[in-house]
PDB file of C-alpha atoms and ligand atoms in Angstrom:
ATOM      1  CA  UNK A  14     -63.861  28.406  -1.630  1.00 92.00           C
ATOM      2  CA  UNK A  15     -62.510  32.001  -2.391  1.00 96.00           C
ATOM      3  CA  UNK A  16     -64.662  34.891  -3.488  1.00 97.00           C
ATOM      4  CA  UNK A  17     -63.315  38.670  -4.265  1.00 97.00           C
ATOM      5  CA  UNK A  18     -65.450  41.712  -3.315  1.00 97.00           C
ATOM      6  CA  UNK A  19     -64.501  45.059  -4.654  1.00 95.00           C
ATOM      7  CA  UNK A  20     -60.946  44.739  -4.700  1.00 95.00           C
ATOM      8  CA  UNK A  21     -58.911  47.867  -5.185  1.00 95.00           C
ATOM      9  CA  UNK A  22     -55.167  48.124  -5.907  1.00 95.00           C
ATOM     10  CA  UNK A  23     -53.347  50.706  -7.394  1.00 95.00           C
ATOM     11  CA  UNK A  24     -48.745  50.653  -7.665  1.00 93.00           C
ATOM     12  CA  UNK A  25     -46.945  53.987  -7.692  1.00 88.00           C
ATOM     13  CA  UNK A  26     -47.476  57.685  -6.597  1.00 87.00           C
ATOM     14  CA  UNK A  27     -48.135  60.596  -7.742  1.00 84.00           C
ATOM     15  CA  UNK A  28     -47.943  60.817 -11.469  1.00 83.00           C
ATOM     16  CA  UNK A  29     -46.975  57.478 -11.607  1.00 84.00           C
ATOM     17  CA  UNK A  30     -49.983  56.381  -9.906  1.00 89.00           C
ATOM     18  CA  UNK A  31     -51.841  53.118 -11.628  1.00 90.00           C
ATOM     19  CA  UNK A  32     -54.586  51.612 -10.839  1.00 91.00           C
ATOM     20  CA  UNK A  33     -54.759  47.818 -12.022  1.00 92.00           C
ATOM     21  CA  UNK A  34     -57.768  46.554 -10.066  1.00 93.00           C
ATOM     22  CA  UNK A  35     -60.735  47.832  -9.630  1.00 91.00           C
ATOM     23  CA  UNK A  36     -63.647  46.359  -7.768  1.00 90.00           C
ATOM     24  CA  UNK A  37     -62.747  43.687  -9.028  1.00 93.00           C
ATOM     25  CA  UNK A  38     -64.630  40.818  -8.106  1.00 95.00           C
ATOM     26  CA  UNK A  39     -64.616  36.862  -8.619  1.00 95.00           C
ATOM     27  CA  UNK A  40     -65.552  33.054  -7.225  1.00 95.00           C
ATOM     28  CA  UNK A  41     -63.572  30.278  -7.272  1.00 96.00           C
ATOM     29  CA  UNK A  42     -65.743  27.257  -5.971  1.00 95.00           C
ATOM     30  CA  UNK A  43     -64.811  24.366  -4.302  1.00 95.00           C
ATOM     31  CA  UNK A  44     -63.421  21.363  -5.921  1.00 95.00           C
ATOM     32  CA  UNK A  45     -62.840  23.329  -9.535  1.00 96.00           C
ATOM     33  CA  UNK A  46     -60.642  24.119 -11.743  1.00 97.00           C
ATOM     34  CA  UNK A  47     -61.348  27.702 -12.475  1.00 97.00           C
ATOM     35  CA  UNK A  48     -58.393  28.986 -15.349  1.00 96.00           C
ATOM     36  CA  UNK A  49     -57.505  33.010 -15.676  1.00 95.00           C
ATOM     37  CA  UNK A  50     -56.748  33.740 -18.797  1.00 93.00           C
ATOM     38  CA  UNK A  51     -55.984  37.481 -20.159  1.00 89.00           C
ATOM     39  CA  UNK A  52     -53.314  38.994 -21.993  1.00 85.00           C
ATOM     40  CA  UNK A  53     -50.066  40.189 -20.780  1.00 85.00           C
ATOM     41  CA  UNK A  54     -50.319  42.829 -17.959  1.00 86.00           C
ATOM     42  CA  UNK A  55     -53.739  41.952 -17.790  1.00 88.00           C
ATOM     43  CA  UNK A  56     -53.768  41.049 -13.619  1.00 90.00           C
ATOM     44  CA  UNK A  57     -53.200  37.911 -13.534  1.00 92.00           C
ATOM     45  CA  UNK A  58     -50.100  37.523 -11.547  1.00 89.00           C
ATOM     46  CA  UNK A  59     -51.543  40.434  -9.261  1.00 93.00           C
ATOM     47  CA  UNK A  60     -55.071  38.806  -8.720  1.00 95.00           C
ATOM     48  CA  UNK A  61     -53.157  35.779  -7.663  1.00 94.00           C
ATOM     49  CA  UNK A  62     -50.351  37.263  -5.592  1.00 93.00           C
ATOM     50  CA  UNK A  63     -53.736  39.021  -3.675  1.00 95.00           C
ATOM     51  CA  UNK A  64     -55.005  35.644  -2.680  1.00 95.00           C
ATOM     52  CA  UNK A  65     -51.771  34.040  -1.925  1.00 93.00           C
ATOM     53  CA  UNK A  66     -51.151  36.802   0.893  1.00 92.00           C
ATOM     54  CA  UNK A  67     -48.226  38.275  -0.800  1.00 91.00           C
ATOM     55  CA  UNK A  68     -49.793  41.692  -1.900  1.00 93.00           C
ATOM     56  CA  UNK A  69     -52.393  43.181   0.178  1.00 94.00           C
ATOM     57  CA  UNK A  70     -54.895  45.519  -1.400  1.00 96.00           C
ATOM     58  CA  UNK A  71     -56.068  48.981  -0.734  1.00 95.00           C
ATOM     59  CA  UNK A  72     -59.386  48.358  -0.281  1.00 95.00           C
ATOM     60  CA  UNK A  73     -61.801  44.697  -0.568  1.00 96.00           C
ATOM     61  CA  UNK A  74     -62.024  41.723   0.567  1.00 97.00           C
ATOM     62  CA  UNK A  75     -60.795  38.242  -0.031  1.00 97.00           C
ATOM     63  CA  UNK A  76     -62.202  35.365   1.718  1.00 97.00           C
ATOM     64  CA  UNK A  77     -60.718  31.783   1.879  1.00 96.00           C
ATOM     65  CA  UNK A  78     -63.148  29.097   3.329  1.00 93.00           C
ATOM     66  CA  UNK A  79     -65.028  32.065   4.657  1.00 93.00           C
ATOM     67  CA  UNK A  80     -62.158  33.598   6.421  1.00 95.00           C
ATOM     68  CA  UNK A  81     -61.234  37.350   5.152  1.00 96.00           C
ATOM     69  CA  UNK A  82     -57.904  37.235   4.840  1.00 96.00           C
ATOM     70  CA  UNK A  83     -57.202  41.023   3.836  1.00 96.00           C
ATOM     71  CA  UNK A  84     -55.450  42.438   6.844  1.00 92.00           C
ATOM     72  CA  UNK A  85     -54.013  39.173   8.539  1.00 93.00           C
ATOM     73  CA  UNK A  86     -50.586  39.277  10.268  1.00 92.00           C
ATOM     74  CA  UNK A  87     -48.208  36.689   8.687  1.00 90.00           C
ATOM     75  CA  UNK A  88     -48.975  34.099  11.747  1.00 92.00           C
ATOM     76  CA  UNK A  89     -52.998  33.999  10.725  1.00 93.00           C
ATOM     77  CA  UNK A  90     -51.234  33.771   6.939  1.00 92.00           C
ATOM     78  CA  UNK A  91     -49.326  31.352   7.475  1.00 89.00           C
ATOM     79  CA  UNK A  92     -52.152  28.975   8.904  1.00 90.00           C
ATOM     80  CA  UNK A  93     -54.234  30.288   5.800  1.00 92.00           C
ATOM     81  CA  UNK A  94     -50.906  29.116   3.540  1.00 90.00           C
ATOM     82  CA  UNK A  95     -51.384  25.930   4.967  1.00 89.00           C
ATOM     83  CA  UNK A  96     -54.131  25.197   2.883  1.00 92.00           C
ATOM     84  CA  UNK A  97     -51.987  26.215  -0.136  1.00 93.00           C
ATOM     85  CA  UNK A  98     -50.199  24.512  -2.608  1.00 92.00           C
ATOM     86  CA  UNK A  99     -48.549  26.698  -4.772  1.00 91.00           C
ATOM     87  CA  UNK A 100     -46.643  25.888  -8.153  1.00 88.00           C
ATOM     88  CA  UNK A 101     -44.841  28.516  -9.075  1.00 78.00           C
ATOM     89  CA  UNK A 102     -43.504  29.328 -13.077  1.00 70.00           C
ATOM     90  CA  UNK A 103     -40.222  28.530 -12.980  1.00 68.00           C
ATOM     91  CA  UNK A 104     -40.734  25.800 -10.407  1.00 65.00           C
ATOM     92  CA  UNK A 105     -38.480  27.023  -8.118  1.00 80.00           C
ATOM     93  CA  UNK A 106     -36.786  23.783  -7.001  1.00 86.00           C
ATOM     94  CA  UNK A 107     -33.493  23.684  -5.366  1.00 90.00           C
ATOM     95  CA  UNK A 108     -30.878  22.681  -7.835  1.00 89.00           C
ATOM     96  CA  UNK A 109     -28.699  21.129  -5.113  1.00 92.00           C
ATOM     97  CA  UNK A 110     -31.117  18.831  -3.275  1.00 93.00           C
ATOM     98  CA  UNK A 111     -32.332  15.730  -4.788  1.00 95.00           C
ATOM     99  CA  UNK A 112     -36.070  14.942  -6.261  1.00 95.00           C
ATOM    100  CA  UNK A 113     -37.007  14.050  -2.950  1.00 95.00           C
ATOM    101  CA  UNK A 114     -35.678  16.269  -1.241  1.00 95.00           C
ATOM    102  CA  UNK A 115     -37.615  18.883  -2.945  1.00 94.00           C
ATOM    103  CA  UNK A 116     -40.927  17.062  -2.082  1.00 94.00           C
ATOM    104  CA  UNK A 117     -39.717  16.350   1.365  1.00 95.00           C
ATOM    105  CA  UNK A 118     -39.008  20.278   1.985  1.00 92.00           C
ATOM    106  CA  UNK A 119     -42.458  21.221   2.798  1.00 90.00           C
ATOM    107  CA  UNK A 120     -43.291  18.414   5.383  1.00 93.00           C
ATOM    108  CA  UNK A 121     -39.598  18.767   7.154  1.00 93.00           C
ATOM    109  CA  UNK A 122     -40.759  22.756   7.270  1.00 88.00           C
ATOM    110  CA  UNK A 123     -44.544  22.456   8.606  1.00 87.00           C
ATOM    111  CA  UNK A 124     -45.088  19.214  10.525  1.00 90.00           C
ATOM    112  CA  UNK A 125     -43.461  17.004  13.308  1.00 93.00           C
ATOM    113  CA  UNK A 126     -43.868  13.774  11.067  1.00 94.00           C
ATOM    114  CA  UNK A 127     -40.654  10.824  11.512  1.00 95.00           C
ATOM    115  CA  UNK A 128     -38.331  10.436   8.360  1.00 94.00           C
ATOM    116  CA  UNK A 129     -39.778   7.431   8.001  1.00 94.00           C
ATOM    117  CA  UNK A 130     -43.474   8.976   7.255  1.00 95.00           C
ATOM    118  CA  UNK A 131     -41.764  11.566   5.124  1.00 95.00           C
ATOM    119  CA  UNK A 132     -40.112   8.759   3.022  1.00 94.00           C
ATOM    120  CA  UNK A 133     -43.439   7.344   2.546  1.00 94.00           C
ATOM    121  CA  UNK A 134     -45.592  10.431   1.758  1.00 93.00           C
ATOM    122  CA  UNK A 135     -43.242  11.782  -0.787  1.00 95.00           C
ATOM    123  CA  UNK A 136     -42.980   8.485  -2.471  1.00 94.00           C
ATOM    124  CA  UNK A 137     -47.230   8.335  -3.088  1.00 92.00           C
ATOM    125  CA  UNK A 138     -46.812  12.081  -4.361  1.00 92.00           C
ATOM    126  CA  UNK A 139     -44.261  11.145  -7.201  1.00 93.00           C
ATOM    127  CA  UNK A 140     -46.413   8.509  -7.555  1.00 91.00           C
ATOM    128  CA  UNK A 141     -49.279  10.583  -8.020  1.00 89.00           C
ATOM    129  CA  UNK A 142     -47.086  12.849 -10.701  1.00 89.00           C
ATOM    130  CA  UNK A 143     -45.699   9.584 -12.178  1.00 88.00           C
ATOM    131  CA  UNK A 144     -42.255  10.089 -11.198  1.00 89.00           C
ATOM    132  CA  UNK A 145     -41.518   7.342  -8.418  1.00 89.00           C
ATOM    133  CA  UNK A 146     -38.285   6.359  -8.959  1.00 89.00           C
ATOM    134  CA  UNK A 147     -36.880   9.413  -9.301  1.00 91.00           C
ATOM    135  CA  UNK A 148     -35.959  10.370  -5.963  1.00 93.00           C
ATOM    136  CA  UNK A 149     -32.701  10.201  -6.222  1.00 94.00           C
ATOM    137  CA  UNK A 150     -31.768  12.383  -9.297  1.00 94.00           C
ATOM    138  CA  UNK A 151     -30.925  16.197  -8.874  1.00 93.00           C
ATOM    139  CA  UNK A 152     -33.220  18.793 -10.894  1.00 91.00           C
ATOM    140  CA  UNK A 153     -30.349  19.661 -13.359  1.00 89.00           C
ATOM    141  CA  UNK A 154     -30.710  15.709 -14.483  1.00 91.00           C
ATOM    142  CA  UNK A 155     -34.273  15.186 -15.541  1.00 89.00           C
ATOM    143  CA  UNK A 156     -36.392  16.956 -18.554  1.00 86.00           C
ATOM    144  CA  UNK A 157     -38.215  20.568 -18.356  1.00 85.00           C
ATOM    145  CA  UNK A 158     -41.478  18.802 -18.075  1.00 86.00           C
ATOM    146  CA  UNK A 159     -40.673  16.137 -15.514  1.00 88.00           C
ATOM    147  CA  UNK A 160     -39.224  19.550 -13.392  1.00 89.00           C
ATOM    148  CA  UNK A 161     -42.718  20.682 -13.534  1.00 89.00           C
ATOM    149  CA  UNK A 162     -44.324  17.844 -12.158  1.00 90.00           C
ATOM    150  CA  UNK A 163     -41.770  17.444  -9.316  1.00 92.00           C
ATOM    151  CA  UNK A 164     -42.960  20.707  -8.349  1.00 91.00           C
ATOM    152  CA  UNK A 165     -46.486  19.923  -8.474  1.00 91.00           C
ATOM    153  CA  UNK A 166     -45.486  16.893  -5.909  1.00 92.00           C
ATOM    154  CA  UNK A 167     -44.011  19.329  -3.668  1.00 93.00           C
ATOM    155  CA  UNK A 168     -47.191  21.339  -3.793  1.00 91.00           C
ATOM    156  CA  UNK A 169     -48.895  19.147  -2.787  1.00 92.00           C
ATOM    157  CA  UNK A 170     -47.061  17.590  -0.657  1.00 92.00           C
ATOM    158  CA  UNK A 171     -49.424  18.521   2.135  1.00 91.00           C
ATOM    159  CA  UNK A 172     -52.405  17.946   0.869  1.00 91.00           C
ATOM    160  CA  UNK A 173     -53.742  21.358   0.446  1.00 93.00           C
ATOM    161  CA  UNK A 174     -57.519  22.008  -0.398  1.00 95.00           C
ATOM    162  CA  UNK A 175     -56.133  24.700  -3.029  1.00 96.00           C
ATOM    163  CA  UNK A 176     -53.110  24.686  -5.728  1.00 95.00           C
ATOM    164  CA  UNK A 177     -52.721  27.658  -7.131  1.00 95.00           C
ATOM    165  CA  UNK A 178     -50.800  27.243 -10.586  1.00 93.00           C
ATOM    166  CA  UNK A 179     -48.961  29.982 -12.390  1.00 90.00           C
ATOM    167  CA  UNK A 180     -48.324  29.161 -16.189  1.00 89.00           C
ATOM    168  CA  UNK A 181     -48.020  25.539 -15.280  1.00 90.00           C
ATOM    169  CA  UNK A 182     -47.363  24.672 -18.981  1.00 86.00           C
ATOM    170  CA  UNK A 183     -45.044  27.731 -20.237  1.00 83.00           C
ATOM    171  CA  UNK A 184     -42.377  25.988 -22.225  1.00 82.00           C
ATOM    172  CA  UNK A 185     -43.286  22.336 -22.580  1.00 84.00           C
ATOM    173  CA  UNK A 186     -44.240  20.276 -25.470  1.00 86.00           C
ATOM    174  CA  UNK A 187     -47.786  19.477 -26.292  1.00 87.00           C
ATOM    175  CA  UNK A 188     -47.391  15.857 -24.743  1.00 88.00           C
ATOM    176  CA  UNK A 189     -45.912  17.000 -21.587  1.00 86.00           C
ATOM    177  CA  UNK A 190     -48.732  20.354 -21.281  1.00 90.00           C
ATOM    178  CA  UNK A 191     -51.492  17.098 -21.244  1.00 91.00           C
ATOM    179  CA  UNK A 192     -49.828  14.907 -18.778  1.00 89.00           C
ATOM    180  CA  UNK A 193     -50.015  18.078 -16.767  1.00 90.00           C
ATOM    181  CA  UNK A 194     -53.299  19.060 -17.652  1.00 93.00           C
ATOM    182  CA  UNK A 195     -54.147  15.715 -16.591  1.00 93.00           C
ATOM    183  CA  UNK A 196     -52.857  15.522 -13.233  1.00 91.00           C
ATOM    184  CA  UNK A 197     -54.718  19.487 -12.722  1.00 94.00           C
ATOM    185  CA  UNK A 198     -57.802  17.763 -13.359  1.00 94.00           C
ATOM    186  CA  UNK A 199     -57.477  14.580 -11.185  1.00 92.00           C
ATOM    187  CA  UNK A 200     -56.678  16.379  -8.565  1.00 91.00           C
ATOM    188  CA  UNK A 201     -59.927  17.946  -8.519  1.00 93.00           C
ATOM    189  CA  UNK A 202     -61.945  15.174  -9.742  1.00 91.00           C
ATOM    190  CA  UNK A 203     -60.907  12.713  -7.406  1.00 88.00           C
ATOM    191  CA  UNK A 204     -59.320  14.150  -4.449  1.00 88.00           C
ATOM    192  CA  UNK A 205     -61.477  17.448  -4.600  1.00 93.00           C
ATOM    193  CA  UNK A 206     -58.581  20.043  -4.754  1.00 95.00           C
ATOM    194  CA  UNK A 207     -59.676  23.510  -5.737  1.00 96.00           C
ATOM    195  CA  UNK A 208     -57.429  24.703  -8.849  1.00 96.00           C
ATOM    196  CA  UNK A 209     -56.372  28.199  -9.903  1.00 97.00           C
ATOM    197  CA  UNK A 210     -54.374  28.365 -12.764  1.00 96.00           C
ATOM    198  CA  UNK A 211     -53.261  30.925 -14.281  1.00 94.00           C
ATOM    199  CA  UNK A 212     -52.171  30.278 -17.802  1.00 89.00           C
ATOM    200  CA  UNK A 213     -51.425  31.782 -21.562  1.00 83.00           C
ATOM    201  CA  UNK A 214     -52.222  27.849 -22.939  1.00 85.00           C
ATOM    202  CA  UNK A 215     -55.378  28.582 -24.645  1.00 88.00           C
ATOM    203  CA  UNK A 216     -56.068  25.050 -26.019  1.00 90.00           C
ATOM    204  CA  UNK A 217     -55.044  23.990 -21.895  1.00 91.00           C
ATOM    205  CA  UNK A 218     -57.700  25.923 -20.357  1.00 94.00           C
ATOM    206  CA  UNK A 219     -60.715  24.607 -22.720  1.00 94.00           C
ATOM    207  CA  UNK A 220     -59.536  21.197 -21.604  1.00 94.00           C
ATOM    208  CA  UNK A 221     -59.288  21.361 -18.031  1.00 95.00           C
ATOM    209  CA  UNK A 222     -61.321  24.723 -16.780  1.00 97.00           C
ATOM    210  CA  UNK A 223     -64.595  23.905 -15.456  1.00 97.00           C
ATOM    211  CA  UNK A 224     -64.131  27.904 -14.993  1.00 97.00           C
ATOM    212  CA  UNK A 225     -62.760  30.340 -17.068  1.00 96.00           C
ATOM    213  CA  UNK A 226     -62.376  34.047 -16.326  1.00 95.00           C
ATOM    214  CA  UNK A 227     -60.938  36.280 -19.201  1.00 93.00           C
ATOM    215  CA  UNK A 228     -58.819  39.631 -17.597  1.00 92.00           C
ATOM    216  CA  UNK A 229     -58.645  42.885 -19.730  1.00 88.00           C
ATOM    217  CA  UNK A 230     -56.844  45.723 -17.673  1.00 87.00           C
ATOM    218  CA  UNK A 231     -57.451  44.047 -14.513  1.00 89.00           C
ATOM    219  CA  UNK A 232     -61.487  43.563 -15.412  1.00 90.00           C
ATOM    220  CA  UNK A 233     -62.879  40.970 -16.082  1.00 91.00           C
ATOM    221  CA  UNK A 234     -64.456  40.768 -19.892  1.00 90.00           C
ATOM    222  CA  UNK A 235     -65.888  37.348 -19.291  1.00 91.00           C
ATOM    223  CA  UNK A 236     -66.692  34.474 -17.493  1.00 93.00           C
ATOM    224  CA  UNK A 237     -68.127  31.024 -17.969  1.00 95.00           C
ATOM    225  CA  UNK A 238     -67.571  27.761 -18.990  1.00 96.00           C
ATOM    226  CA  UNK A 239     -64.939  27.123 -21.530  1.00 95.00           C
ATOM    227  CA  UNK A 240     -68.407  26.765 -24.018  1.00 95.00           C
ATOM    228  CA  UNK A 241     -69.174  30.101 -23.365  1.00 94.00           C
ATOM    229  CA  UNK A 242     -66.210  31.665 -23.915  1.00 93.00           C
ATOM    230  CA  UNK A 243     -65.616  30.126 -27.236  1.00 92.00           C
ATOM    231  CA  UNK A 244     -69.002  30.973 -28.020  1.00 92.00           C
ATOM    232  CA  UNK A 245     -68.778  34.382 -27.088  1.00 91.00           C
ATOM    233  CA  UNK A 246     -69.525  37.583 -29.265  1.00 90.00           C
ATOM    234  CA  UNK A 247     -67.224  40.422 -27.176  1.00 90.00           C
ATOM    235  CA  UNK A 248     -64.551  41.267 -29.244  1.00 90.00           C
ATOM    236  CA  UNK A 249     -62.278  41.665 -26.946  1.00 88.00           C
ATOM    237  CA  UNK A 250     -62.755  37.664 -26.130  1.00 89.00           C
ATOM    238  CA  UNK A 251     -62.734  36.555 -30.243  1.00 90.00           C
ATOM    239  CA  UNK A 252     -59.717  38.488 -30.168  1.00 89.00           C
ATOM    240  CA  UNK A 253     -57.681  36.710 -27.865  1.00 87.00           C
ATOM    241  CA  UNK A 254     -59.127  33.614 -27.983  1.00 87.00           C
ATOM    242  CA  UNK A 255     -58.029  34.066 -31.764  1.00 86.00           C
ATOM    243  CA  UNK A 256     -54.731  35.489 -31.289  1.00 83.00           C
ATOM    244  CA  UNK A 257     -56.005  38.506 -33.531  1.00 80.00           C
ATOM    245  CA  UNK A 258     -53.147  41.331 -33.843  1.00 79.00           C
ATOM    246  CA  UNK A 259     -55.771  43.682 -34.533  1.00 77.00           C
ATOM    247  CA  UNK A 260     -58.589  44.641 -32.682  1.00 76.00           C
ATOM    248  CA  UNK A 261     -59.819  46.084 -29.539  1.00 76.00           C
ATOM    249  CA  UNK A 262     -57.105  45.095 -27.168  1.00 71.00           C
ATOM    250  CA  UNK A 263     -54.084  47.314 -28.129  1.00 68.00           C
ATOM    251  CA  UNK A 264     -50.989  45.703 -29.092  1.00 60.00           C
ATOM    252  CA  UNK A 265     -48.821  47.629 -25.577  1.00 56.00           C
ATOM    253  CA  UNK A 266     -50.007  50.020 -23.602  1.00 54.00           C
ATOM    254  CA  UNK A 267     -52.092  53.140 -24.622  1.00 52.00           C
ATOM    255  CA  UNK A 268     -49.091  55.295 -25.301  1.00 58.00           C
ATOM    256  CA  UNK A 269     -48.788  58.971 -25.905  1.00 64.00           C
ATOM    257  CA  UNK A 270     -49.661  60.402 -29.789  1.00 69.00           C
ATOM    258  CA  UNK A 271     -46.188  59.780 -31.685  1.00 70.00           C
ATOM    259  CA  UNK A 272     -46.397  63.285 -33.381  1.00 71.00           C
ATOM    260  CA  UNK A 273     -46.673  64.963 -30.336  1.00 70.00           C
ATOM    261  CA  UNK A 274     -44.213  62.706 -28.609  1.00 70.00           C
ATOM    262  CA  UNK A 275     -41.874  63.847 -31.559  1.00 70.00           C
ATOM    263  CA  UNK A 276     -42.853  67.254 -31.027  1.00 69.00           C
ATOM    264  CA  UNK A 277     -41.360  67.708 -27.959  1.00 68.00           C
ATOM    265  CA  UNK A 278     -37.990  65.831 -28.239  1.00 70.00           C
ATOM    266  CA  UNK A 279     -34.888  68.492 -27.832  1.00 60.00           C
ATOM    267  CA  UNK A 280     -33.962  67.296 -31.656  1.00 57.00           C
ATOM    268  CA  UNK A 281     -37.320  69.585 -33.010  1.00 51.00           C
ATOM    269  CA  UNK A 282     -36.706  72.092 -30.447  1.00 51.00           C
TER     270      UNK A 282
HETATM  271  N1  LIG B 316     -45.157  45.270  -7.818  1.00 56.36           N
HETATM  272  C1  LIG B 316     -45.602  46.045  -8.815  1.00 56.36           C
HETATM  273  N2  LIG B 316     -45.267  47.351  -8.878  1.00 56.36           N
HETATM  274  C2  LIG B 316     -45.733  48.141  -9.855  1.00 56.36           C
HETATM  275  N3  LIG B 316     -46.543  47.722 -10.844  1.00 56.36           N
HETATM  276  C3  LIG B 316     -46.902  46.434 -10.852  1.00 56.36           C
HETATM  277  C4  LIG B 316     -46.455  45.527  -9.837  1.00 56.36           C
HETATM  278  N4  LIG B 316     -47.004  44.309 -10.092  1.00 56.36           N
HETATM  279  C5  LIG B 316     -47.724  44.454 -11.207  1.00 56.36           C
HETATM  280  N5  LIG B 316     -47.687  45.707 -11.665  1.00 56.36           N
HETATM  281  C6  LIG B 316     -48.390  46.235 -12.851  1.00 56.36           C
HETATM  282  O1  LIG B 316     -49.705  45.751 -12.832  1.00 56.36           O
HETATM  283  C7  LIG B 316     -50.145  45.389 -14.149  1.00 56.36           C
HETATM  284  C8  LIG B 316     -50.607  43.961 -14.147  1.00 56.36           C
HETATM  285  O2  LIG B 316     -49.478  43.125 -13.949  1.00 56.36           O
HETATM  286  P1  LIG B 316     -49.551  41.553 -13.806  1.00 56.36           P
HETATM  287  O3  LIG B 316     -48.182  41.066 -13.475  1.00 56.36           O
HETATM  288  O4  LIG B 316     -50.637  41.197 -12.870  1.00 56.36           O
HETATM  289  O5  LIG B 316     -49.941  41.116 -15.282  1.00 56.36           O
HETATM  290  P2  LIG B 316     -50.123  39.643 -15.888  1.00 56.36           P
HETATM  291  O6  LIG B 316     -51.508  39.566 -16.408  1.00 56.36           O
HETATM  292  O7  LIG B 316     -49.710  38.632 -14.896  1.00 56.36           O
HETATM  293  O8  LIG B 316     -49.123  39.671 -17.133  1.00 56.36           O
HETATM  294  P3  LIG B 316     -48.149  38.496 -17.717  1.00 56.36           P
HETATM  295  O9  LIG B 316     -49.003  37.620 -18.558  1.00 56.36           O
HETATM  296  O10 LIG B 316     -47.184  39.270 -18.572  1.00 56.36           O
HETATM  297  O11 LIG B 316     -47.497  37.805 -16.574  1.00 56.36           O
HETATM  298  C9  LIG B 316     -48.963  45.669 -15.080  1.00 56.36           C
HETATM  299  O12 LIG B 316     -49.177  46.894 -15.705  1.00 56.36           O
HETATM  300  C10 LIG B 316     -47.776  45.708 -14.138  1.00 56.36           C
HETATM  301  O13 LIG B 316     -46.797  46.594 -14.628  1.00 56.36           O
HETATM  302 MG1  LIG B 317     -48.055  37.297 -14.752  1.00 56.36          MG
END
């Protein structure tokens, strides 16, 4: 559904010039739920924000049902977008609209369909989440994890062909991180959707990943099923999935030696 080829994509200028992909390259097939996992500042985020149009690389290409989307103008994006469903971290509801609202946003925004129809299709979403009923209430009056499955029914409020997911279960107990697990994977069982999900939730992605792709400085260290990666003898992946302080992957950034660093500050001088 979307493969990478040699993507390139460096931030900055000059001396602050970084690269943090670098022919990088990945598949995410139809129908799956394929899970990045990595560390912090590993890519994620930036892999993602690549494929949902919103950064646009220096070099590669991206192609969504085998259209390349590097290079589009935001009118082929936006036809591209809507095949997206995107829940975003926070979930990015409006606090001042009601439940349904919410849902309702994307199908007043994209289609021509009567308030009647809308009424109807955003009830079978909160259905779908669990949550009919709660049309009515405003975001400040339900739970963290109810929050995150309104915004899951507003993802897919249009029946997209992909969700994209980022850190769909940061900050919820273990009960509400499987109802959501849950719905990720019946969506792609039984209605097919393609599922990215970017998430820290280690025990999350073993359950629901048919895919798994592990980031280290914007490579990728491995890939497979979840199996695999818990079977796997890189270091780098026993690390993390271990939550090792020690080992190959640095605890920050590579940073400068301290004695020299010391060295040079005015207060030695
Ligand atoms: N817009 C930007 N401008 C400059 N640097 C950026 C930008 N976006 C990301 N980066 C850098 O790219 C690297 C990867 O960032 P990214 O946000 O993709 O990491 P991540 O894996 O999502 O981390 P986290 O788990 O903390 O969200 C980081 O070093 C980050 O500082
Ligand atoms: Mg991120």
């Amino acid at each position: 559904m979307i493969t990478i080829r040699n993507l390139k994509k460096t931030f900055g200028e000059g001396d602050k010039k970084m690269i943090v992909l670098d022919n990088f390259n990945a598949d995410f097939e139809e129908g799956k739920v394929t899970c990045i996992l990595g560390g912090s500042g590993s890519g994620k985020s930036t892999v993602l924000k690549h494929m949902i149009g919103v950064y646009q690389p220096d070099s590669g290409e991206i192609k969504v049902d085998g259209e390349n989307i590097v290079g589009m103008n935001r009118e082929q994006m936006n036809k591209v977008r809507k095949k997206y469903g995107i829940m975003f971290q926070s979930g990015a509801l409006f606090n001042s609209m009601t439940v349904e609202e919410n849902v309702a946003l994307p199908l007043r925004e994209h289609t021509n369909l009567n308030e009647t129809t809308i009424k109807i299709m955003v009830k079978m979403k909160l259905e779908m989440v669990g949550l009919r009923g709660a049309e009515h209430l405003k975001p400040s009056q339900i739970s963290g994890g109810m929050l995150k499955r309104i915004s899951l029914a507003r993802a897919i409020s249009l029946d997209p062909k992909i969700v994209f997911y980022d850190e769909p279960s940061a900050g919820l107990d273990p009960i509400s991180i499987g109802v959501i697990d849950q719905l990720i994977k019946d969506l792609s069982n039984k209605m097919g959707i393609t599922s990215i999900v970017v998430t820290h939730e280690l025990a999350s992605a073993f359950r629901i990943a048919d895919k798994i792709i592990m980031l280290f400085k914007g490579e990728i260290i491995s890939s497979g099923t979840p199996e695999e990666i818990k079977n796997s003898k890189d270091p780098r992946v026993v690390q993390f999935i271990n939550g090792l302080p020690d080992g190959p992957i640095p605890f920050s950034k590579s940073q400068r030696d301290y004695g020299e660093e010391l060295k040079e500050m005015t207060f030695y001088n």
